Short mmCIF file of C-alpha atoms and ligand atoms in Angstrom, two decimals:
data_model
loop_
_atom_site.label_atom_id
_atom_site.label_comp_id
_atom_site.label_asym_id
_atom_site.label_seq_id
_atom_site.Cartn_x
_atom_site.Cartn_y
_atom_site.Cartn_z
CA UNK S 38 18.61 -4.04 3.57
CA UNK S 39 16.17 -1.51 4.98
CA UNK S 40 14.99 -2.13 8.50
CA UNK S 41 11.39 -1.46 9.45
CA UNK S 42 12.57 1.79 11.10
CA UNK S 43 14.27 2.88 7.84
CA UNK S 44 11.05 2.19 6.00
CA UNK S 45 8.98 4.16 8.50
CA UNK S 46 11.43 7.06 8.06
CA UNK S 47 10.91 6.86 4.29
CA UNK S 48 7.16 7.41 4.64
CA UNK S 49 6.04 10.77 3.30
CA UNK S 50 4.12 12.19 6.25
CA UNK S 51 2.28 14.63 3.98
CA UNK S 52 0.89 11.79 1.87
CA UNK S 53 -0.31 9.34 4.46
CA UNK S 54 -3.60 7.56 3.75
CA UNK S 55 -6.32 9.01 5.95
CA UNK S 56 -8.38 5.83 5.78
CA UNK S 57 -6.99 2.31 5.35
CA UNK S 58 -9.37 -0.63 4.84
CA UNK S 59 -8.25 -4.24 5.10
CA UNK S 60 -9.60 -7.64 4.08
CA UNK S 61 -8.01 -9.93 6.64
CA UNK S 62 -7.76 -13.16 4.68
CA UNK S 63 -5.70 -16.35 4.93
CA UNK S 64 -6.12 -17.54 8.54
CA UNK S 65 -7.37 -20.97 7.49
CA UNK S 66 -4.53 -21.58 5.03
CA UNK S 67 -1.98 -20.36 7.59
CA UNK S 68 -3.27 -22.94 10.08
CA UNK S 69 -3.34 -25.72 7.50
CA UNK S 70 0.29 -25.03 6.56
CA UNK S 71 1.34 -25.46 10.17
CA UNK S 72 -0.81 -28.57 10.62
CA UNK S 73 -3.13 -26.71 12.99
CA UNK S 74 -6.92 -26.33 13.13
CA UNK S 75 -8.53 -23.44 11.22
CA UNK S 76 -9.55 -21.91 14.56
CA UNK S 77 -5.87 -21.69 15.54
CA UNK S 78 -5.37 -19.54 12.45
CA UNK S 79 -8.15 -17.21 13.57
CA UNK S 80 -6.64 -16.98 17.06
CA UNK S 81 -3.26 -16.10 15.54
CA UNK S 82 -4.99 -13.53 13.34
CA UNK S 83 -6.06 -11.63 16.45
CA UNK S 84 -2.38 -10.78 17.10
CA UNK S 85 -2.17 -9.22 13.65
CA UNK S 86 -5.27 -7.12 14.39
CA UNK S 87 -3.54 -5.93 17.55
CA UNK S 88 -0.32 -4.98 15.70
CA UNK S 89 -2.03 -3.35 12.75
CA UNK S 90 -4.20 -1.26 15.07
CA UNK S 91 -1.19 -0.13 17.09
CA UNK S 92 0.86 0.79 14.04
CA UNK S 93 -2.06 2.64 12.41
CA UNK S 94 -2.49 4.61 15.61
CA UNK S 95 1.26 5.34 15.88
CA UNK S 96 1.39 6.49 12.25
CA UNK S 97 -1.50 8.89 12.82
CA UNK S 98 -3.90 7.17 10.45
CA UNK S 99 -7.41 8.43 11.22
CA UNK S 100 -9.56 5.47 10.13
CA UNK S 101 -8.82 1.74 9.98
CA UNK S 102 -11.64 -0.46 8.69
CA UNK S 103 -11.26 -4.21 9.16
CA UNK S 104 -13.35 -6.92 7.51
CA UNK S 105 -13.67 -9.40 10.35
CA UNK S 106 -16.73 -11.43 9.34
CA UNK S 107 -18.84 -11.23 6.19
CA UNK S 108 -22.53 -11.95 5.75
CA UNK S 109 -21.44 -14.89 3.59
CA UNK S 110 -19.20 -16.20 6.40
CA UNK S 111 -22.39 -17.24 8.26
CA UNK S 112 -22.47 -20.13 5.77
CA UNK S 113 -19.28 -21.65 7.19
CA UNK S 114 -19.48 -24.77 9.41
CA UNK S 115 -21.33 -23.93 12.64
CA UNK S 116 -18.33 -24.84 14.74
CA UNK S 117 -16.03 -22.40 12.93
CA UNK S 118 -18.66 -19.63 13.17
CA UNK S 119 -19.00 -20.28 16.92
CA UNK S 120 -15.22 -20.12 17.39
CA UNK S 121 -15.00 -16.86 15.46
CA UNK S 122 -17.81 -15.29 17.49
CA UNK S 123 -16.17 -16.39 20.73
CA UNK S 124 -12.79 -15.01 19.61
CA UNK S 125 -14.28 -11.67 18.56
CA UNK S 126 -15.92 -11.17 21.96
CA UNK S 127 -12.86 -12.36 23.85
CA UNK S 128 -10.41 -10.25 21.85
CA UNK S 129 -12.36 -7.00 22.05
CA UNK S 130 -12.65 -7.32 25.81
CA UNK S 131 -8.96 -8.17 26.22
CA UNK S 132 -7.87 -5.29 23.97
CA UNK S 133 -10.08 -2.65 25.58
CA UNK S 134 -7.56 -1.25 28.12
CA UNK S 135 -4.91 -0.80 25.43
CA UNK S 136 -7.41 0.70 22.99
CA UNK S 137 -8.32 3.24 25.66
CA UNK S 138 -4.65 3.95 26.39
CA UNK S 139 -4.07 4.60 22.69
CA UNK S 140 -7.18 6.78 22.37
CA UNK S 141 -8.74 4.38 19.79
CA UNK S 142 -12.46 4.65 19.14
CA UNK S 143 -14.34 1.48 18.21
CA UNK S 144 -17.13 1.69 15.65
CA UNK S 145 -19.22 -1.31 14.57
CA UNK S 146 -20.37 -1.75 10.99
CA UNK S 147 -22.74 -4.49 9.82
CA UNK S 148 -25.81 -6.39 10.91
CA UNK S 149 -24.62 -6.53 14.52
CA UNK S 150 -27.98 -7.84 15.75
CA UNK S 151 -27.04 -11.20 14.18
CA UNK S 152 -23.95 -11.55 16.39
CA UNK S 153 -24.61 -13.90 19.36
CA UNK S 154 -25.56 -12.02 22.50
CA UNK S 155 -22.42 -12.64 24.51
CA UNK S 156 -20.03 -11.33 21.84
CA UNK S 157 -22.46 -8.56 20.91
CA UNK S 158 -22.55 -7.28 24.48
CA UNK S 159 -18.73 -7.13 24.65
CA UNK S 160 -18.65 -5.31 21.32
CA UNK S 161 -21.23 -2.74 22.46
CA UNK S 162 -19.37 -2.31 25.76
CA UNK S 163 -16.10 -1.60 23.90
CA UNK S 164 -17.85 0.80 21.54
CA UNK S 165 -19.47 2.69 24.41
CA UNK S 166 -16.31 2.74 26.54
CA UNK S 167 -14.25 4.23 23.68
CA UNK S 168 -16.92 6.66 22.43
CA UNK S 169 -14.98 9.65 23.82
CA UNK S 170 -11.67 8.66 22.14
CA UNK S 171 -10.37 11.04 19.50
CA UNK S 172 -7.43 9.15 17.95
CA UNK S 173 -7.70 6.32 15.45
CA UNK S 174 -11.25 5.22 14.62
CA UNK S 175 -11.29 1.44 14.29
CA UNK S 176 -14.27 0.31 12.22
CA UNK S 177 -14.96 -3.38 12.74
CA UNK S 178 -17.06 -4.87 9.93
CA UNK S 179 -18.99 -7.79 11.35
CA UNK S 180 -21.81 -9.66 9.68
CA UNK S 181 -21.20 -7.11 6.97
CA UNK S 182 -21.68 -7.21 3.25
CA UNK S 183 -21.66 -4.29 0.91
CA UNK S 184 -24.75 -5.32 -1.05
CA UNK S 185 -26.64 -5.63 2.26
CA UNK S 186 -25.52 -2.12 3.15
CA UNK S 187 -26.40 -0.64 -0.26
CA UNK S 188 -29.85 -2.26 -0.22
CA UNK S 189 -30.32 -0.90 3.31
CA UNK S 190 -29.48 2.63 2.17
CA UNK S 191 -31.98 2.29 -0.69
CA UNK S 192 -34.62 1.10 1.81
CA UNK S 193 -34.03 4.07 4.11
CA UNK S 194 -34.31 6.56 1.25
CA UNK S 195 -37.45 4.83 -0.08
CA UNK S 196 -39.02 5.26 3.37
CA UNK S 197 -38.19 8.98 3.37
CA UNK S 198 -39.84 9.31 -0.05
CA UNK S 199 -42.90 7.40 1.15
CA UNK S 200 -43.19 9.65 4.20
CA UNK S 201 -43.08 12.66 1.86
CA UNK S 202 -39.84 13.97 3.43
CA UNK S 203 -37.88 13.95 0.19
CA UNK S 204 -38.69 13.60 -3.49
CA UNK S 205 -36.95 10.96 -5.65
CA UNK S 206 -35.35 13.81 -7.57
CA UNK S 207 -33.62 15.03 -4.40
CA UNK S 208 -31.54 11.85 -4.11
CA UNK S 209 -27.86 12.56 -4.70
CA UNK S 210 -24.72 10.45 -4.34
CA UNK S 211 -23.95 12.29 -1.11
CA UNK S 212 -27.41 11.53 0.30
CA UNK S 213 -27.02 7.87 -0.63
CA UNK S 214 -23.60 7.72 1.05
CA UNK S 215 -25.07 9.39 4.15
CA UNK S 216 -27.40 6.41 4.58
CA UNK S 217 -24.65 3.79 4.37
CA UNK S 218 -23.17 2.34 7.56
CA UNK S 219 -20.03 4.37 6.81
CA UNK S 220 -21.85 7.74 6.84
CA UNK S 221 -19.48 10.51 7.86
CA UNK S 222 -16.34 8.43 7.22
CA UNK S 223 -14.20 9.47 4.24
CA UNK S 224 -13.77 6.79 1.56
CA UNK S 225 -10.75 4.49 2.01
CA UNK S 226 -7.57 5.76 0.36
CA UNK S 227 -5.95 2.34 0.48
CA UNK S 228 -7.51 -1.14 0.54
CA UNK S 229 -5.19 -3.98 1.50
CA UNK S 230 -6.16 -7.63 1.01
CA UNK S 231 -3.91 -10.31 2.45
CA UNK S 232 -4.04 -14.01 1.57
CA UNK S 233 -3.39 -13.82 -2.17
CA UNK S 234 -6.94 -13.60 -3.54
CA UNK S 235 -7.45 -10.65 -5.85
CA UNK S 236 -11.12 -10.01 -5.26
CA UNK S 237 -13.32 -7.73 -3.15
CA UNK S 238 -15.69 -10.33 -1.63
CA UNK S 239 -18.60 -7.93 -1.14
CA UNK S 240 -16.61 -5.33 0.82
CA UNK S 241 -17.23 -1.54 0.70
CA UNK S 242 -18.26 -1.65 -2.98
CA UNK S 243 -19.61 1.90 -2.98
CA UNK S 244 -16.77 3.36 -0.89
CA UNK S 245 -13.79 1.97 -2.82
CA UNK S 246 -14.70 3.60 -6.14
CA UNK S 247 -11.34 5.45 -6.15
CA UNK S 248 -9.36 3.55 -3.50
CA UNK S 249 -5.91 2.23 -4.32
CA UNK S 250 -6.01 -1.57 -4.16
CA UNK S 251 -3.08 -3.55 -2.74
CA UNK S 252 -3.08 -7.34 -2.86
CA UNK S 253 -0.44 -9.36 -1.07
CA UNK S 254 0.07 -13.14 -0.92
CA UNK S 255 1.10 -12.85 2.75
CA UNK S 256 -1.41 -14.71 4.94
CA UNK S 257 -3.11 -12.56 7.60
CA UNK S 258 -1.36 -14.11 10.65
CA UNK S 259 2.01 -13.44 8.94
CA UNK S 260 1.16 -9.85 7.96
CA UNK S 261 3.83 -7.87 9.83
CA UNK S 262 4.38 -4.18 10.55
CA UNK S 263 6.94 -4.22 7.76
CA UNK S 264 4.42 -5.62 5.28
CA UNK S 265 2.01 -2.89 6.32
CA UNK S 266 4.61 -0.13 5.84
CA UNK S 267 5.51 -1.66 2.44
CA UNK S 268 1.86 -1.32 1.41
CA UNK S 269 1.79 2.35 2.45
CA UNK S 270 5.07 3.05 0.62
CA UNK S 271 3.59 1.42 -2.50
CA UNK S 272 0.47 3.57 -2.09
CA UNK S 273 2.64 6.70 -1.88
CA UNK S 274 4.23 5.88 -5.23
CA UNK S 275 0.93 5.88 -7.04
CA UNK S 276 -0.62 8.80 -8.85
CA UNK S 277 -4.29 9.21 -7.94
CA UNK S 278 -5.87 10.84 -10.94
CA UNK S 279 -9.61 10.63 -10.15
CA UNK S 280 -10.36 10.62 -13.88
CA UNK S 281 -8.12 13.57 -14.76
CA UNK S 282 -4.92 13.52 -16.81
CA UNK S 283 -1.52 13.13 -15.24
CA UNK S 284 -0.60 16.69 -16.32
CA UNK S 285 -3.66 18.14 -14.61
CA UNK S 286 -2.86 16.31 -11.40
CA UNK S 287 0.77 17.48 -11.43
CA UNK S 288 -0.28 21.10 -11.98
CA UNK S 289 -2.54 20.90 -8.94
CA UNK S 290 0.35 19.82 -6.71
C1 LIG P 661 -10.07 -14.85 7.05
O1 LIG P 661 -9.40 -16.05 6.93
C2 LIG P 661 -10.94 -14.78 8.26
C3 LIG P 661 -12.38 -14.78 7.95
C4 LIG P 661 -12.89 -14.80 6.77
C5 LIG P 661 -13.30 -14.75 9.07
P1 LIG P 661 -10.07 -17.33 6.24
O2 LIG P 661 -10.74 -18.13 7.30
O3 LIG P 661 -10.95 -16.95 5.12
O4 LIG P 661 -8.78 -18.07 5.72
P2 LIG P 661 -8.60 -18.85 4.35
O5 LIG P 661 -8.98 -17.95 3.25
O6 LIG P 661 -9.50 -20.06 4.44
O7 LIG P 661 -7.16 -19.22 4.32
C1 LIG P 662 -13.43 -12.17 3.04
O1 LIG P 662 -12.74 -13.37 3.15
C2 LIG P 662 -14.15 -11.87 4.31
C3 LIG P 662 -13.31 -11.56 5.46
C4 LIG P 662 -12.02 -11.45 5.44
C5 LIG P 662 -14.00 -11.35 6.70
P1 LIG P 662 -13.37 -14.74 2.64
O2 LIG P 662 -12.35 -15.79 2.88
O3 LIG P 662 -14.71 -14.95 3.24
O4 LIG P 662 -13.55 -14.44 1.07
P2 LIG P 662 -13.72 -15.44 -0.16
O5 LIG P 662 -14.79 -16.43 0.22
O6 LIG P 662 -12.40 -16.11 -0.38
O7 LIG P 662 -14.09 -14.55 -1.31
MG1 LIG P 663 -10.60 -16.67 3.14
#
């Protein structure tokens, strides 16, 4: 049996994903299985965020994008939403010293104005305090949905047209992408969803056009470093063709 260290050694350092995105799902089911409250599952999930961030940083991954709270999650029971908001603010503050030590830069993606003031302030503080960091960029998607983001990009471009700054014919894919919340960030190479559902749930729809998708039944609180390395090893066994033939891709390498 391979140990986690063996698996890390097996990683091809020349073919590491630059950007890993994750849909952190399964906290509620994890809690239910243990006979706990859903909020206990979310609290446990914070430990996985800590581990995944550390390992991404240690492996030299440049961007980690985590789906922490979707626009649709606002429709959950008020008590669960309040717990999640509290946890997000508490966790980011607690993690800040270690994020700084590991040179991790926090970036916030989503309709952050909707986050309650207390948590929002802690998020902004963490973002500002890590602005100088040059290691892993941790993108936290909060009150985020991809359709919201795409509509927002369309709105921004429409305004530029109205102001006479661009013509509709000038609009390119690159320009559209530059008005998304992820402007300047390369598209994810690998998207991991825990919790067993094989769907995208309104996440990064534009950006994942050519991402490798990895679905695992492991619930988010149980998602270990070894599970993460397994996902990267699986990614490294795939051939990314971007529409070309296998022969073309092999000749390029
Ligand atoms: C993911 O876990 C966390 C959030 C969506 C905020 P869930 O709370 O969705 O857990 P399940 O899917 O009910 O198990
Ligand atoms: C997706 O999980 C959103 C986050 C992980 C933040 P959900 O649990 O909200 O997704 P659905 O409802 O099962 O599609
Ligand atoms: Mg879920």
